[in-house]
């Protein structure tokens, strides 16, 4: 037999053996089989013409098929597949052919396989390099983002901290002048001390926010679970914000909803903080005379609270970034212009903290808005989904409140 005849004779058993030894799963096998058939035909051409370059197109396709994740796992190694084909050819020659036919076959296919293996090694090296370069670009992008966030942090933190410091500086220097002049300042001292206190309170709240963000970032936010009622939390926040609501002539619509009077376990201080951040924003980003409403409903295992405003709204692309640290860093001039003043931006930590707190409770927070438009004011609705825990996660605390936790019951 000549070589093409030998190749035709062992074609089906060669393909079957290689498929069985390499491919797992019916779908994979079918695909692999048709590819092997293509390879075998090209091998045949290479042998007949004496030009091993006939196998180039399929080698090229195979070398470029692996995805980034295949490469990461070191799978789909082309050289391994070629080696398996060569071994199968040896085995079949030994088992099914006469010694002479086997020698002839190997003599003809060996140069083609040697060529293919060299080419495969080169392709593999190239794809490996391409993969590493991609990874490098990824890392570089991440580093650049981190670097941007770091410089944004420095500029916003500096700006945020400077404003109250200037305030404190101004008031204390006026106090010094009064002290120097020797007269009591005609009762001015009280208002100056109030001014200093406002500055200090603002500094403290910025530093506290920074500490909270760092706790959340490092998964260190610990919750103090207690039985709570949402309507109590909302009333307290309402009281705290009454002055701003009145100054800004806003309607604050606090609705009783199914779930607002359901007692469940959560951290009341942290939830207060999260809702206060969301409600302060609703006030800040709603023009004077607008409306802010709290509503909600009970869902299986959860309570959903919605905070809706008639404010400037949030564009689709910002609806996710606003929950990221310093997500709203664009315009530093907006910062520190007041806690509840219209569009008075802050350090951009309010929503990341709110999300951190809701996440730590096992809940979810997201926003819906038709877009950002300061004229039409499409408004925004923040959704806060909180799990209704009938017992605190820690059995010791459960005992304290006379609730048998699941773990205790199982004992
Ligand atoms: P900031 O301290 O800037 O208020 P937040 O984290 O509380 O930081 O909010 C991030 C950004 O999200 C805000 O600067 C603002 O652009 C946008 N935002 C938050 N709440 C609202 C809202 N109710 N309406 C419109 N924009 C909002």
PDB file of C-alpha atoms in Angstrom, residues 141-157 213 217 324-327 329 347 349:
ATOM      1  CA  UNK A 141      -6.248  49.929  34.266  1.00  0.00           C
ATOM      2  CA  UNK A 142      -7.001  48.905  37.846  1.00  0.00           C
ATOM      3  CA  UNK A 143      -3.919  50.737  39.107  1.00  0.00           C
ATOM      4  CA  UNK A 144      -4.852  53.852  37.152  1.00  0.00           C
ATOM      5  CA  UNK A 145      -8.380  53.757  38.617  1.00  0.00           C
ATOM      6  CA  UNK A 146      -6.936  53.342  42.093  1.00  0.00           C
ATOM      7  CA  UNK A 147      -4.547  56.189  41.500  1.00  0.00           C
ATOM      8  CA  UNK A 148      -7.374  58.437  40.275  1.00  0.00           C
ATOM      9  CA  UNK A 149      -9.487  57.516  43.267  1.00  0.00           C
ATOM     10  CA  UNK A 150      -6.519  58.259  45.552  1.00  0.00           C
ATOM     11  CA  UNK A 151      -5.940  61.723  44.103  1.00  0.00           C
ATOM     12  CA  UNK A 152      -9.680  62.413  44.123  1.00  0.00           C
ATOM     13  CA  UNK A 153      -9.728  61.353  47.746  1.00  0.00           C
ATOM     14  CA  UNK A 154      -6.901  63.730  48.599  1.00  0.00           C
ATOM     15  CA  UNK A 155      -8.494  66.688  46.813  1.00  0.00           C
ATOM     16  CA  UNK A 156     -11.974  66.091  48.227  1.00  0.00           C
ATOM     17  CA  UNK A 157     -10.750  65.251  51.726  1.00  0.00           C
ATOM     18  CA  UNK A 213     -16.042  53.748  54.855  1.00  0.00           C
ATOM     19  CA  UNK A 217     -14.064  48.432  52.906  1.00  0.00           C
ATOM     20  CA  UNK A 324     -19.054  53.857  45.022  1.00  0.00           C
ATOM     21  CA  UNK A 325     -16.713  55.802  47.272  1.00  0.00           C
ATOM     22  CA  UNK A 326     -16.279  59.372  46.077  1.00  0.00           C
ATOM     23  CA  UNK A 327     -18.553  58.421  43.172  1.00  0.00           C
ATOM     24  CA  UNK A 329     -16.182  63.663  42.587  1.00  0.00           C
ATOM     25  CA  UNK A 347     -17.594  64.186  50.318  1.00  0.00           C
ATOM     26  CA  UNK A 349     -19.484  58.988  51.189  1.00  0.00           C
TER      27      UNK A 349
END
